[in-house]
Each structure stands twice: as C-alpha cells, then as structure tokens.
C-alpha atoms as an extended CHARMM CRD file, in Angstrom:
* protein
*
       251  EXT
         1         1  ALA       CA             22.9830000000       21.7800000000       19.4090000000  PROA      1               0.0000000000
         2         2  SER       CA             24.9440000000       24.9330000000       18.7680000000  PROA      2               0.0000000000
         3         3  ALA       CA             23.3750000000       27.7980000000       16.8550000000  PROA      3               0.0000000000
         4         4  GLY       CA             23.2050000000       27.5510000000       13.1180000000  PROA      4               0.0000000000
         5         5  VAL       CA             23.3590000000       24.5560000000       10.8100000000  PROA      5               0.0000000000
         6         6  ASN       CA             25.2690000000       21.5350000000       11.9840000000  PROA      6               0.0000000000
         7         7  GLU       CA             26.3290000000       18.2170000000       10.4830000000  PROA      7               0.0000000000
         8         8  LEU       CA             24.8910000000       14.9240000000       11.8080000000  PROA      8               0.0000000000
         9         9  SER       CA             27.4340000000       12.2540000000       12.6440000000  PROA      9               0.0000000000
        10        10  THR       CA             27.2980000000        8.9810000000       14.6180000000  PROA      10              0.0000000000
        11        11  ARG       CA             29.4040000000        7.7540000000       17.4620000000  PROA      11              0.0000000000
        12        12  VAL       CA             29.3380000000        4.5120000000       19.5050000000  PROA      12              0.0000000000
        13        13  ILE       CA             29.6300000000        5.3880000000       23.1680000000  PROA      13              0.0000000000
        14        14  THR       CA             28.3370000000        2.4820000000       25.2160000000  PROA      14              0.0000000000
        15        15  GLU       CA             27.9840000000       -1.3230000000       25.1960000000  PROA      15              0.0000000000
        16        16  GLY       CA             24.9390000000       -2.7740000000       23.5140000000  PROA      16              0.0000000000
        17        17  GLN       CA             25.4930000000       -0.7160000000       20.3770000000  PROA      17              0.0000000000
        18        18  LEU       CA             25.9910000000       -1.8000000000       16.7850000000  PROA      18              0.0000000000
        19        19  ILE       CA             29.8240000000       -1.9430000000       16.4610000000  PROA      19              0.0000000000
        20        20  GLY       CA             31.9740000000       -3.2550000000       13.6260000000  PROA      20              0.0000000000
        21        21  ARG       CA             35.5920000000       -4.2860000000       13.3930000000  PROA      21              0.0000000000
        22        22  LYS       CA             38.3320000000       -3.2220000000       11.0190000000  PROA      22              0.0000000000
        23        23  GLU       CA             38.2970000000       -6.5990000000        9.2860000000  PROA      23              0.0000000000
        24        24  GLU       CA             34.5040000000       -6.8640000000        9.4930000000  PROA      24              0.0000000000
        25        25  PRO       CA             32.7910000000       -3.4480000000        9.3090000000  PROA      25              0.0000000000
        26        26  VAL       CA             29.0940000000       -2.9850000000        9.7820000000  PROA      26              0.0000000000
        27        27  ALA       CA             26.8220000000       -0.6410000000        7.8220000000  PROA      27              0.0000000000
        28        28  MET       CA             23.3050000000        0.6750000000        7.9210000000  PROA      28              0.0000000000
        29        29  SER       CA             20.9150000000        2.4110000000        5.5700000000  PROA      29              0.0000000000
        30        30  VAL       CA             19.5610000000        5.6730000000        6.9950000000  PROA      30              0.0000000000
        31        31  TRP       CA             16.6720000000        7.8580000000        5.9130000000  PROA      31              0.0000000000
        32        32  VAL       CA             16.0470000000       11.3370000000        7.3100000000  PROA      32              0.0000000000
        33        33  GLU       CA             13.0700000000       13.4750000000        6.3060000000  PROA      33              0.0000000000
        34        34  GLY       CA             13.1920000000       17.2160000000        6.7870000000  PROA      34              0.0000000000
        35        35  SER       CA             11.6860000000       20.3520000000        5.2440000000  PROA      35              0.0000000000
        36        36  ALA       CA             14.2410000000       20.6850000000        2.4580000000  PROA      36              0.0000000000
        37        37  GLU       CA             16.6880000000       18.5330000000        0.4810000000  PROA      37              0.0000000000
        38        38  LYS       CA             19.6270000000       19.5590000000        2.5640000000  PROA      38              0.0000000000
        39        39  TYR       CA             17.9120000000       18.1490000000        5.6510000000  PROA      39              0.0000000000
        40        40  ASN       CA             17.0490000000       14.8400000000        3.9760000000  PROA      40              0.0000000000
        41        41  ALA       CA             18.9490000000       11.5220000000        3.6700000000  PROA      41              0.0000000000
        42        42  ASN       CA             17.7610000000        8.9690000000        1.1560000000  PROA      42              0.0000000000
        43        43  ASN       CA             19.3080000000        5.5460000000        1.9750000000  PROA      43              0.0000000000
        44        44  VAL       CA             22.6320000000        7.0760000000        3.1360000000  PROA      44              0.0000000000
        45        45  GLU       CA             25.2010000000        4.3790000000        4.0430000000  PROA      45              0.0000000000
        46        46  TRP       CA             26.8040000000        4.7510000000        7.4500000000  PROA      46              0.0000000000
        47        47  VAL       CA             29.7030000000        2.5400000000        8.3490000000  PROA      47              0.0000000000
        48        48  HSD       CA             31.4420000000        1.5090000000       11.5460000000  PROA      48              0.0000000000
        49        49  ASP       CA             34.8010000000       -0.2830000000       11.3540000000  PROA      49              0.0000000000
        50        50  GLY       CA             35.8050000000       -0.4760000000       14.9910000000  PROA      50              0.0000000000
        51        51  GLY       CA             36.8200000000        3.0910000000       15.5860000000  PROA      51              0.0000000000
        52        52  ASN       CA             34.9840000000        5.5410000000       17.7750000000  PROA      52              0.0000000000
        53        53  ASP       CA             32.9260000000        7.0840000000       14.9860000000  PROA      53              0.0000000000
        54        54  TRP       CA             30.5090000000        6.0840000000       12.3470000000  PROA      54              0.0000000000
        55        55  TYR       CA             31.2840000000        7.7070000000        8.9890000000  PROA      55              0.0000000000
        56        56  SER       CA             29.5170000000        8.4110000000        5.7030000000  PROA      56              0.0000000000
        57        57  ASN       CA             30.4880000000       10.0150000000        2.3900000000  PROA      57              0.0000000000
        58        58  SER       CA             27.2230000000       12.0130000000        2.5250000000  PROA      58              0.0000000000
        59        59  THR       CA             26.3880000000       15.0510000000        4.6250000000  PROA      59              0.0000000000
        60        60  VAL       CA             23.0390000000       15.4850000000        6.3820000000  PROA      60              0.0000000000
        61        61  LEU       CA             22.2650000000       18.6940000000        8.1640000000  PROA      61              0.0000000000
        62        62  TYR       CA             20.4620000000       19.0120000000       11.5020000000  PROA      62              0.0000000000
        63        63  GLU       CA             17.3620000000       21.1590000000       11.1490000000  PROA      63              0.0000000000
        64        64  GLY       CA             16.1910000000       21.4490000000       14.6930000000  PROA      64              0.0000000000
        65        65  GLU       CA             14.0260000000       19.9300000000       17.3910000000  PROA      65              0.0000000000
        66        66  ASN       CA             11.0350000000       17.8610000000       15.9740000000  PROA      66              0.0000000000
        67        67  LYS       CA             11.7290000000       19.0700000000       12.4630000000  PROA      67              0.0000000000
        68        68  GLN       CA             13.1650000000       15.8590000000       11.0640000000  PROA      68              0.0000000000
        69        69  LYS       CA             12.2690000000       12.1730000000       11.1650000000  PROA      69              0.0000000000
        70        70  ILE       CA             14.6810000000        9.2700000000       11.0050000000  PROA      70              0.0000000000
        71        71  CYS       CA             14.5940000000        5.5340000000       10.3800000000  PROA      71              0.0000000000
        72        72  ALA       CA             17.3210000000        2.9590000000        9.6220000000  PROA      72              0.0000000000
        73        73  LEU       CA             18.0400000000       -0.5780000000        8.5570000000  PROA      73              0.0000000000
        74        74  SER       CA             21.1320000000       -2.7160000000        9.1660000000  PROA      74              0.0000000000
        75        75  PRO       CA             22.8220000000       -4.1460000000        7.1580000000  PROA      75              0.0000000000
        76        76  TYR       CA             22.9250000000       -1.5390000000        4.4230000000  PROA      76              0.0000000000
        77        77  VAL       CA             20.8410000000       -2.4780000000        1.3550000000  PROA      77              0.0000000000
        78        78  ASP       CA             21.7350000000       -0.7500000000       -1.8840000000  PROA      78              0.0000000000
        79        79  GLY       CA             18.6980000000        0.7480000000       -3.6010000000  PROA      79              0.0000000000
        80        80  ALA       CA             16.3890000000        0.2350000000       -0.5920000000  PROA      80              0.0000000000
        81        81  SER       CA             13.3380000000        2.3460000000        0.0370000000  PROA      81              0.0000000000
        82        82  ALA       CA             12.1030000000        3.1810000000        3.5260000000  PROA      82              0.0000000000
        83        83  GLU       CA              8.5880000000        2.3410000000        2.3930000000  PROA      83              0.0000000000
        84        84  GLY       CA              9.5920000000       -1.1770000000        1.3750000000  PROA      84              0.0000000000
        85        85  VAL       CA             12.6630000000       -3.3360000000        0.6550000000  PROA      85              0.0000000000
        86        86  THR       CA             12.5630000000       -6.9190000000       -0.5390000000  PROA      86              0.0000000000
        87        87  ILE       CA             14.1630000000       -9.3190000000        1.9500000000  PROA      87              0.0000000000
        88        88  THR       CA             15.1170000000      -12.8070000000        0.7900000000  PROA      88              0.0000000000
        89        89  ALA       CA             15.2340000000      -15.3040000000        3.6600000000  PROA      89              0.0000000000
        90        90  ASP       CA             18.6450000000      -17.0110000000        3.9570000000  PROA      90              0.0000000000
        91        91  GLY       CA             18.3300000000      -18.1680000000        7.5810000000  PROA      91              0.0000000000
        92        92  VAL       CA             21.3020000000      -16.2440000000        8.9280000000  PROA      92              0.0000000000
        93        93  THR       CA             21.1830000000      -12.5610000000        8.0410000000  PROA      93              0.0000000000
        94        94  ASP       CA             19.9070000000      -10.5440000000       10.9700000000  PROA      94              0.0000000000
        95        95  TYR       CA             18.0530000000       -7.4050000000        9.9070000000  PROA      95              0.0000000000
        96        96  LEU       CA             17.9140000000       -4.6370000000       12.4930000000  PROA      96              0.0000000000
        97        97  VAL       CA             15.3220000000       -1.8820000000       12.0810000000  PROA      97              0.0000000000
        98        98  ALA       CA             14.7940000000        1.5320000000       13.6430000000  PROA      98              0.0000000000
        99        99  SER       CA             11.2350000000        2.5170000000       12.7560000000  PROA      99              0.0000000000
       100       100  GLN       CA             10.5820000000        6.1150000000       11.9480000000  PROA      100             0.0000000000
       101       101  THR       CA             10.6820000000        8.5690000000       14.8110000000  PROA      101             0.0000000000
       102       102  SER       CA             11.1350000000       12.2700000000       15.2960000000  PROA      102             0.0000000000
       103       103  ILE       CA             14.4760000000       13.7620000000       16.0980000000  PROA      103             0.0000000000
       104       104  THR       CA             13.6480000000       15.5520000000       19.3550000000  PROA      104             0.0000000000
       105       105  SER       CA             17.1260000000       16.4450000000       20.4200000000  PROA      105             0.0000000000
       106       106  ASN       CA             20.7230000000       16.5500000000       19.3230000000  PROA      106             0.0000000000
       107       107  PRO       CA             22.3600000000       14.1540000000       20.0540000000  PROA      107             0.0000000000
       108       108  VAL       CA             19.7230000000       11.4130000000       19.4480000000  PROA      108             0.0000000000
       109       109  ASP       CA             20.0550000000        7.6530000000       19.7020000000  PROA      109             0.0000000000
       110       110  ILE       CA             18.9270000000        5.2670000000       16.9290000000  PROA      110             0.0000000000
       111       111  CYS       CA             17.2500000000        2.3570000000       18.7480000000  PROA      111             0.0000000000
       112       112  MET       CA             17.0810000000       -0.7810000000       16.6040000000  PROA      112             0.0000000000
       113       113  SER       CA             15.1340000000       -4.0900000000       17.0470000000  PROA      113             0.0000000000
       114       114  HSD       CA             15.1550000000       -7.4050000000       15.1930000000  PROA      114             0.0000000000
       115       115  ALA       CA             12.9010000000       -7.4940000000       12.1840000000  PROA      115             0.0000000000
       116       116  LEU       CA             13.0090000000      -11.2840000000       11.7920000000  PROA      116             0.0000000000
       117       117  THR       CA             11.9080000000      -14.2030000000       13.9690000000  PROA      117             0.0000000000
       118       118  LYS       CA             14.4610000000      -16.5180000000       15.5350000000  PROA      118             0.0000000000
       119       119  LEU       CA             13.7640000000      -20.2940000000       15.9130000000  PROA      119             0.0000000000
       120       120  VAL       CA             15.9350000000      -22.2210000000       18.3410000000  PROA      120             0.0000000000
       121       121  LEU       CA             15.8660000000      -26.0550000000       18.5920000000  PROA      121             0.0000000000
       122       122  GLN       CA             17.1240000000      -27.6130000000       21.8270000000  PROA      122             0.0000000000
       123       123  PRO       CA             17.3990000000      -31.3850000000       21.0840000000  PROA      123             0.0000000000
       124       124  THR       CA             17.8620000000      -34.1090000000       23.6880000000  PROA      124             0.0000000000
       125       125  PHE       CA             18.2120000000      -37.8770000000       23.2390000000  PROA      125             0.0000000000
       126       126  GLY       CA             16.6530000000      -40.9370000000       24.7560000000  PROA      126             0.0000000000
       127       127  ASN       CA             18.9420000000      -43.3440000000       26.6420000000  PROA      127             0.0000000000
       128       128  GLU       CA             18.4080000000      -45.9840000000       23.9830000000  PROA      128             0.0000000000
       129       129  VAL       CA             19.6850000000      -43.7760000000       21.1600000000  PROA      129             0.0000000000
       130       130  THR       CA             23.1640000000      -44.6910000000       20.0080000000  PROA      130             0.0000000000
       131       131  ASP       CA             23.4760000000      -42.2380000000       17.1360000000  PROA      131             0.0000000000
       132       132  GLN       CA             23.3560000000      -38.8240000000       18.8690000000  PROA      132             0.0000000000
       133       133  THR       CA             24.9960000000      -36.7870000000       16.0390000000  PROA      133             0.0000000000
       134       134  ILE       CA             22.7080000000      -34.5480000000       14.0290000000  PROA      134             0.0000000000
       135       135  ALA       CA             23.7970000000      -33.9880000000       10.4450000000  PROA      135             0.0000000000
       136       136  SER       CA             21.1830000000      -31.3640000000        9.5470000000  PROA      136             0.0000000000
       137       137  VAL       CA             17.9210000000      -29.7700000000       10.7030000000  PROA      137             0.0000000000
       138       138  GLU       CA             15.4730000000      -28.1700000000        8.2600000000  PROA      138             0.0000000000
       139       139  VAL       CA             12.2770000000      -26.2390000000        8.7770000000  PROA      139             0.0000000000
       140       140  ASP       CA              9.6430000000      -26.1840000000        6.0590000000  PROA      140             0.0000000000
       141       141  GLY       CA              6.6880000000      -23.9360000000        5.3230000000  PROA      141             0.0000000000
       142       142  MET       CA              8.5370000000      -20.6760000000        5.7110000000  PROA      142             0.0000000000
       143       143  TYR       CA              8.3610000000      -17.5050000000        3.6290000000  PROA      143             0.0000000000
       144       144  ALA       CA             11.0200000000      -17.2590000000        0.9140000000  PROA      144             0.0000000000
       145       145  SER       CA             10.8880000000      -13.4950000000        0.8170000000  PROA      145             0.0000000000
       146       146  GLY       CA              8.8510000000      -10.4980000000        1.8620000000  PROA      146             0.0000000000
       147       147  THR       CA              8.7080000000       -6.7220000000        1.7560000000  PROA      147             0.0000000000
       148       148  LEU       CA              9.8650000000       -4.9190000000        4.8680000000  PROA      148             0.0000000000
       149       149  ASN       CA              8.4850000000       -1.4480000000        5.5280000000  PROA      149             0.0000000000
       150       150  ILE       CA             11.3580000000        0.1340000000        7.5080000000  PROA      150             0.0000000000
       151       151  LYS       CA              9.2960000000        3.1680000000        8.6140000000  PROA      151             0.0000000000
       152       152  GLU       CA              6.7650000000        0.9510000000       10.3110000000  PROA      152             0.0000000000
       153       153  ASN       CA              8.7800000000       -2.2340000000       10.8750000000  PROA      153             0.0000000000
       154       154  SER       CA              6.0110000000       -4.2030000000        9.1630000000  PROA      154             0.0000000000
       155       155  TRP       CA              5.8290000000       -6.9340000000        6.5120000000  PROA      155             0.0000000000
       156       156  SER       CA              3.8110000000       -7.5110000000        3.3320000000  PROA      156             0.0000000000
       157       157  ASP       CA              3.9740000000       -9.4370000000        0.0200000000  PROA      157             0.0000000000
       158       158  GLN       CA              5.3050000000      -12.6290000000        1.5990000000  PROA      158             0.0000000000
       159       159  GLY       CA              3.5370000000      -14.9370000000       -0.9290000000  PROA      159             0.0000000000
       160       160  GLU       CA              3.0270000000      -18.6150000000       -0.0730000000  PROA      160             0.0000000000
       161       161  ALA       CA              4.8670000000      -20.1530000000        2.8470000000  PROA      161             0.0000000000
       162       162  THR       CA              6.6360000000      -22.9400000000        0.9930000000  PROA      162             0.0000000000
       163       163  ALA       CA             10.4050000000      -22.3400000000        1.6200000000  PROA      163             0.0000000000
       164       164  THR       CA             12.7400000000      -24.8050000000        3.3540000000  PROA      164             0.0000000000
       165       165  LEU       CA             15.4900000000      -23.2950000000        5.4830000000  PROA      165             0.0000000000
       166       166  SER       CA             18.4300000000      -25.0600000000        7.1900000000  PROA      166             0.0000000000
       167       167  MET       CA             19.1560000000      -24.4970000000       10.8610000000  PROA      167             0.0000000000
       168       168  ASN       CA             22.7040000000      -23.7250000000       11.9880000000  PROA      168             0.0000000000
       169       169  LYS       CA             24.3800000000      -25.3380000000       15.0340000000  PROA      169             0.0000000000
       170       170  VAL       CA             25.1800000000      -22.7210000000       17.7210000000  PROA      170             0.0000000000
       171       171  ASN       CA             26.4770000000      -23.8070000000       21.1510000000  PROA      171             0.0000000000
       172       172  GLY       CA             24.8070000000      -27.2180000000       20.9650000000  PROA      172             0.0000000000
       173       173  ASN       CA             21.4370000000      -25.8120000000       19.7790000000  PROA      173             0.0000000000
       174       174  TYR       CA             20.1960000000      -25.2190000000       16.2420000000  PROA      174             0.0000000000
       175       175  GLU       CA             19.0540000000      -21.7900000000       15.0560000000  PROA      175             0.0000000000
       176       176  VAL       CA             17.4810000000      -20.1910000000       11.9950000000  PROA      176             0.0000000000
       177       177  LEU       CA             16.1130000000      -16.6830000000       11.2050000000  PROA      177             0.0000000000
       178       178  VAL       CA             12.7640000000      -16.5700000000        9.3650000000  PROA      178             0.0000000000
       179       179  ILE       CA             10.4540000000      -13.9100000000        8.1060000000  PROA      179             0.0000000000
       180       180  PRO       CA              7.6080000000      -13.4350000000       10.6170000000  PROA      180             0.0000000000
       181       181  MET       CA              4.4100000000      -15.4560000000       10.2020000000  PROA      181             0.0000000000
       182       182  PRO       CA              1.8010000000      -14.1460000000       12.6130000000  PROA      182             0.0000000000
       183       183  SER       CA             -0.8360000000      -16.5730000000       11.4660000000  PROA      183             0.0000000000
       184       184  CYS       CA              1.3110000000      -19.7010000000       11.5250000000  PROA      184             0.0000000000
       185       185  GLN       CA             -0.3040000000      -22.6730000000       13.3790000000  PROA      185             0.0000000000
       186       186  SER       CA              2.4160000000      -25.2550000000       12.7240000000  PROA      186             0.0000000000
       187       187  PHE       CA              5.3580000000      -26.0850000000       10.4870000000  PROA      187             0.0000000000
       188       188  PRO       CA              7.3160000000      -29.2800000000        9.5480000000  PROA      188             0.0000000000
       189       189  MET       CA             10.8110000000      -30.0320000000       10.8050000000  PROA      189             0.0000000000
       190       190  VAL       CA             13.1130000000      -32.6790000000        9.3610000000  PROA      190             0.0000000000
       191       191  ILE       CA             16.1110000000      -33.9610000000       11.3900000000  PROA      191             0.0000000000
       192       192  THR       CA             18.7710000000      -36.0230000000        9.6330000000  PROA      192             0.0000000000
       193       193  MET       CA             21.2260000000      -38.0240000000       11.7250000000  PROA      193             0.0000000000
       194       194  SER       CA             24.8370000000      -38.6890000000       10.7870000000  PROA      194             0.0000000000
       195       195  SER       CA             23.7830000000      -42.3260000000       10.0790000000  PROA      195             0.0000000000
       196       196  GLY       CA             21.3780000000      -41.0250000000        7.4400000000  PROA      196             0.0000000000
       197       197  ARG       CA             18.3310000000      -41.7760000000        9.5170000000  PROA      197             0.0000000000
       198       198  VAL       CA             15.5310000000      -39.1890000000        9.1090000000  PROA      198             0.0000000000
       199       199  PHE       CA             13.0740000000      -38.0650000000       11.7560000000  PROA      199             0.0000000000
       200       200  LYS       CA             10.0800000000      -35.8520000000       10.7950000000  PROA      200             0.0000000000
       201       201  ALA       CA              8.0390000000      -33.7780000000       13.1970000000  PROA      201             0.0000000000
       202       202  THR       CA              5.2810000000      -31.2070000000       13.0740000000  PROA      202             0.0000000000
       203       203  ILE       CA              5.9630000000      -28.2630000000       15.3510000000  PROA      203             0.0000000000
       204       204  SER       CA              2.5410000000      -27.1100000000       16.6740000000  PROA      204             0.0000000000
       205       205  LEU       CA              2.0770000000      -23.5570000000       17.9140000000  PROA      205             0.0000000000
       206       206  ASP       CA             -1.3560000000      -24.1570000000       19.4340000000  PROA      206             0.0000000000
       207       207  ASN       CA             -0.1330000000      -23.2870000000       22.9080000000  PROA      207             0.0000000000
       208       208  VAL       CA              1.9780000000      -20.3300000000       21.8600000000  PROA      208             0.0000000000
       209       209  GLU       CA              0.2080000000      -16.9910000000       22.3010000000  PROA      209             0.0000000000
       210       210  SER       CA              2.0430000000      -15.0950000000       19.5550000000  PROA      210             0.0000000000
       211       211  LYS       CA              2.7340000000      -16.8900000000       16.2620000000  PROA      211             0.0000000000
       212       212  LEU       CA              6.2200000000      -16.3910000000       14.8570000000  PROA      212             0.0000000000
       213       213  ALA       CA              6.2240000000      -12.6300000000       15.5070000000  PROA      213             0.0000000000
       214       214  GLY       CA              9.0440000000      -10.3930000000       14.5190000000  PROA      214             0.0000000000
       215       215  GLY       CA             11.6950000000       -9.6690000000       17.1690000000  PROA      215             0.0000000000
       216       216  THR       CA             10.6930000000      -12.8550000000       19.0430000000  PROA      216             0.0000000000
       217       217  GLN       CA             12.7030000000      -15.9830000000       19.8110000000  PROA      217             0.0000000000
       218       218  TYR       CA             10.9180000000      -19.3410000000       19.8940000000  PROA      218             0.0000000000
       219       219  THR       CA             12.7700000000      -22.0820000000       21.7640000000  PROA      219             0.0000000000
       220       220  ILE       CA             11.6050000000      -25.5810000000       20.8330000000  PROA      220             0.0000000000
       221       221  LYS       CA             12.4940000000      -28.5430000000       23.0550000000  PROA      221             0.0000000000
       222       222  LEU       CA             12.4190000000      -31.8560000000       21.2910000000  PROA      222             0.0000000000
       223       223  GLN       CA             13.5360000000      -35.3390000000       22.3530000000  PROA      223             0.0000000000
       224       224  ILE       CA             14.8700000000      -37.8250000000       19.7750000000  PROA      224             0.0000000000
       225       225  GLY       CA             14.0900000000      -41.4560000000       20.5680000000  PROA      225             0.0000000000
       226       226  GLN       CA             14.8860000000      -44.7080000000       18.8750000000  PROA      226             0.0000000000
       227       227  ASP       CA             11.7810000000      -44.6620000000       16.6590000000  PROA      227             0.0000000000
       228       228  LYS       CA             10.2940000000      -41.1880000000       17.0240000000  PROA      228             0.0000000000
       229       229  VAL       CA             10.6970000000      -37.6020000000       18.1680000000  PROA      229             0.0000000000
       230       230  THR       CA              8.6360000000      -36.1170000000       21.0070000000  PROA      230             0.0000000000
       231       231  LEU       CA              7.8570000000      -32.4460000000       21.1040000000  PROA      231             0.0000000000
       232       232  GLY       CA              8.3570000000      -30.7260000000       24.4620000000  PROA      232             0.0000000000
       233       233  ASP       CA              7.7470000000      -27.0990000000       25.5200000000  PROA      233             0.0000000000
       234       234  ILE       CA              7.8390000000      -24.1640000000       23.1430000000  PROA      234             0.0000000000
       235       235  THR       CA              8.5310000000      -20.8650000000       24.7530000000  PROA      235             0.0000000000
       236       236  ALA       CA              8.3200000000      -17.3940000000       23.1510000000  PROA      236             0.0000000000
       237       237  ALA       CA             10.3050000000      -14.4710000000       24.4730000000  PROA      237             0.0000000000
       238       238  SER       CA             11.6090000000      -11.1130000000       23.2390000000  PROA      238             0.0000000000
       239       239  TRP       CA             14.7460000000      -11.7170000000       21.1880000000  PROA      239             0.0000000000
       240       240  GLY       CA             17.4160000000       -9.9190000000       23.1880000000  PROA      240             0.0000000000
       241       241  THR       CA             17.1500000000       -6.2340000000       24.0580000000  PROA      241             0.0000000000
       242       242  PRO       CA             16.8720000000       -3.1880000000       21.7690000000  PROA      242             0.0000000000
       243       243  ILE       CA             20.1900000000       -2.4540000000       20.1090000000  PROA      243             0.0000000000
       244       244  SER       CA             21.4630000000        1.1130000000       19.8100000000  PROA      244             0.0000000000
       245       245  GLY       CA             22.6260000000        1.6330000000       16.2320000000  PROA      245             0.0000000000
       246       246  GLY       CA             24.4970000000        4.7910000000       16.9880000000  PROA      246             0.0000000000
       247       247  ASN       CA             24.4370000000        8.2550000000       18.5180000000  PROA      247             0.0000000000
       248       248  LEU       CA             23.6860000000       11.2790000000       16.3890000000  PROA      248             0.0000000000
       249       249  GLU       CA             25.4280000000       14.4850000000       17.5110000000  PROA      249             0.0000000000
       250       250  THR       CA             26.6780000000       17.7680000000       16.1310000000  PROA      250             0.0000000000
       251       251  GLU       CA             30.3160000000       18.4480000000       15.5470000000  PROA      251             0.0000000000
C-alpha cells in the first residue's frame, strides 16, 4: 500500500472467483472492523456485473497491516448482521461465506466457502421398470430456517427439523441445498414418478462420518425397482473448492 490513507476496492483477476454478468450481477455483504468509523464497513454492498471491478456506493479506508478484520456473505442480504442473519431454506440459494480474518496486506483476497449442505441424488432403474421418468423428489426432516453467524461461519436457532424441500434436476441428477444438520442420523425421501406412483425411502447416514455438514456434498445412489427402492452408497466430499470473492487493493 502506498503511504497515507487509501480506498479499498475489489477486482476479479483470476478464474475461480465470484463473477457476475451485466444481465445477472452478483453482490455480497461486507463487514470491516477497524479502530475508527472511517475504517469500518457495516453490511456494505459490493456488486460485480461482469466488468473488471467490483463497485460500491460506500467508501472504506485501509488502515494498515493487521489493523482491520473483514468478513463477507454472498448474496447480499439487506439489514444483515455479521453476528447473525436469518436464512430461510429454499433449496436453491447458495450462500457463500468468508469468515472473519485479519487484513494482513493490501491487496488481500476474500476467500469464501459454502455455508449450506448439498444433497445430490443419483437414481438408477431396474431392468423391469417401464416408467423411468421422475416427476419430483422431496426430502423431509430438514431445517426451515436458521441463524448464520458470518464471522464464525456457524449456525444456531434452527428449531425443529420438519421442513420438506424439493430437489431440482441437474444433468440427470437431483440436487437440493439444505441448512447443515450435524446430528442428523437419517431423513425421509419421497420420489414421485410421472405415472403418479410414489416411492418412499429412508436415507440412513449411519455409515457417513460427518452428518450433513456445511460446505459438504453428499451423493446418494439409489435404485428404483418395480416395487421398491434400494439405497446404495452415500459419499461425503468437500463441496467444490474455496471461491475467491474478490481482491482488495488500493487505488
């Protein structure tokens, strides 16, 4: 950083970063804590619309090495607090979080991870099954909402796990995003075929080491037969790689 007080701005410089388009911009909520108001940002909205730079209507000043802390959430949530924002599960909105860290240099990257859990169903069919068209897939026993602490990337206030969420078809599989449930042992799944026939299954997590953890993808293999469904392997893996939300640098 050059001498004196400098503005913070963001710039996308490499692949793997959070990038919007002109017709579909992306935004994030950003919090910066410094020693004085001019060095702070309280839920400042930064937007990227496909250009080289992120932009904001607010100005945040760079205070110096290890003098400020930063955290962020994407998408932008109006009125959100870094200590806790209520997230309502809709099955599709992907919340990215950069937990609080010190700004040790200028420029500094914002590294974001997935706050939610991703469930992926990979269905197959027995040779005897004539109706191989799935009309809908629903998972039950999920959290309807919860409070996300952005500073710590942690959850609280989830209430009872009673919500039903619909999975979406993606490249032949079915996917849904859910609020993490670290103590979940099993959950119901209902598959409705185009003929109207309904199959019900209980997805057991007994052999899965981590139970519906945030930032984790759980891939469920399930075979649909003439009279029943048979559960196959369930694998848990890190959901993608950390995403860089932007690059902070002086101008």
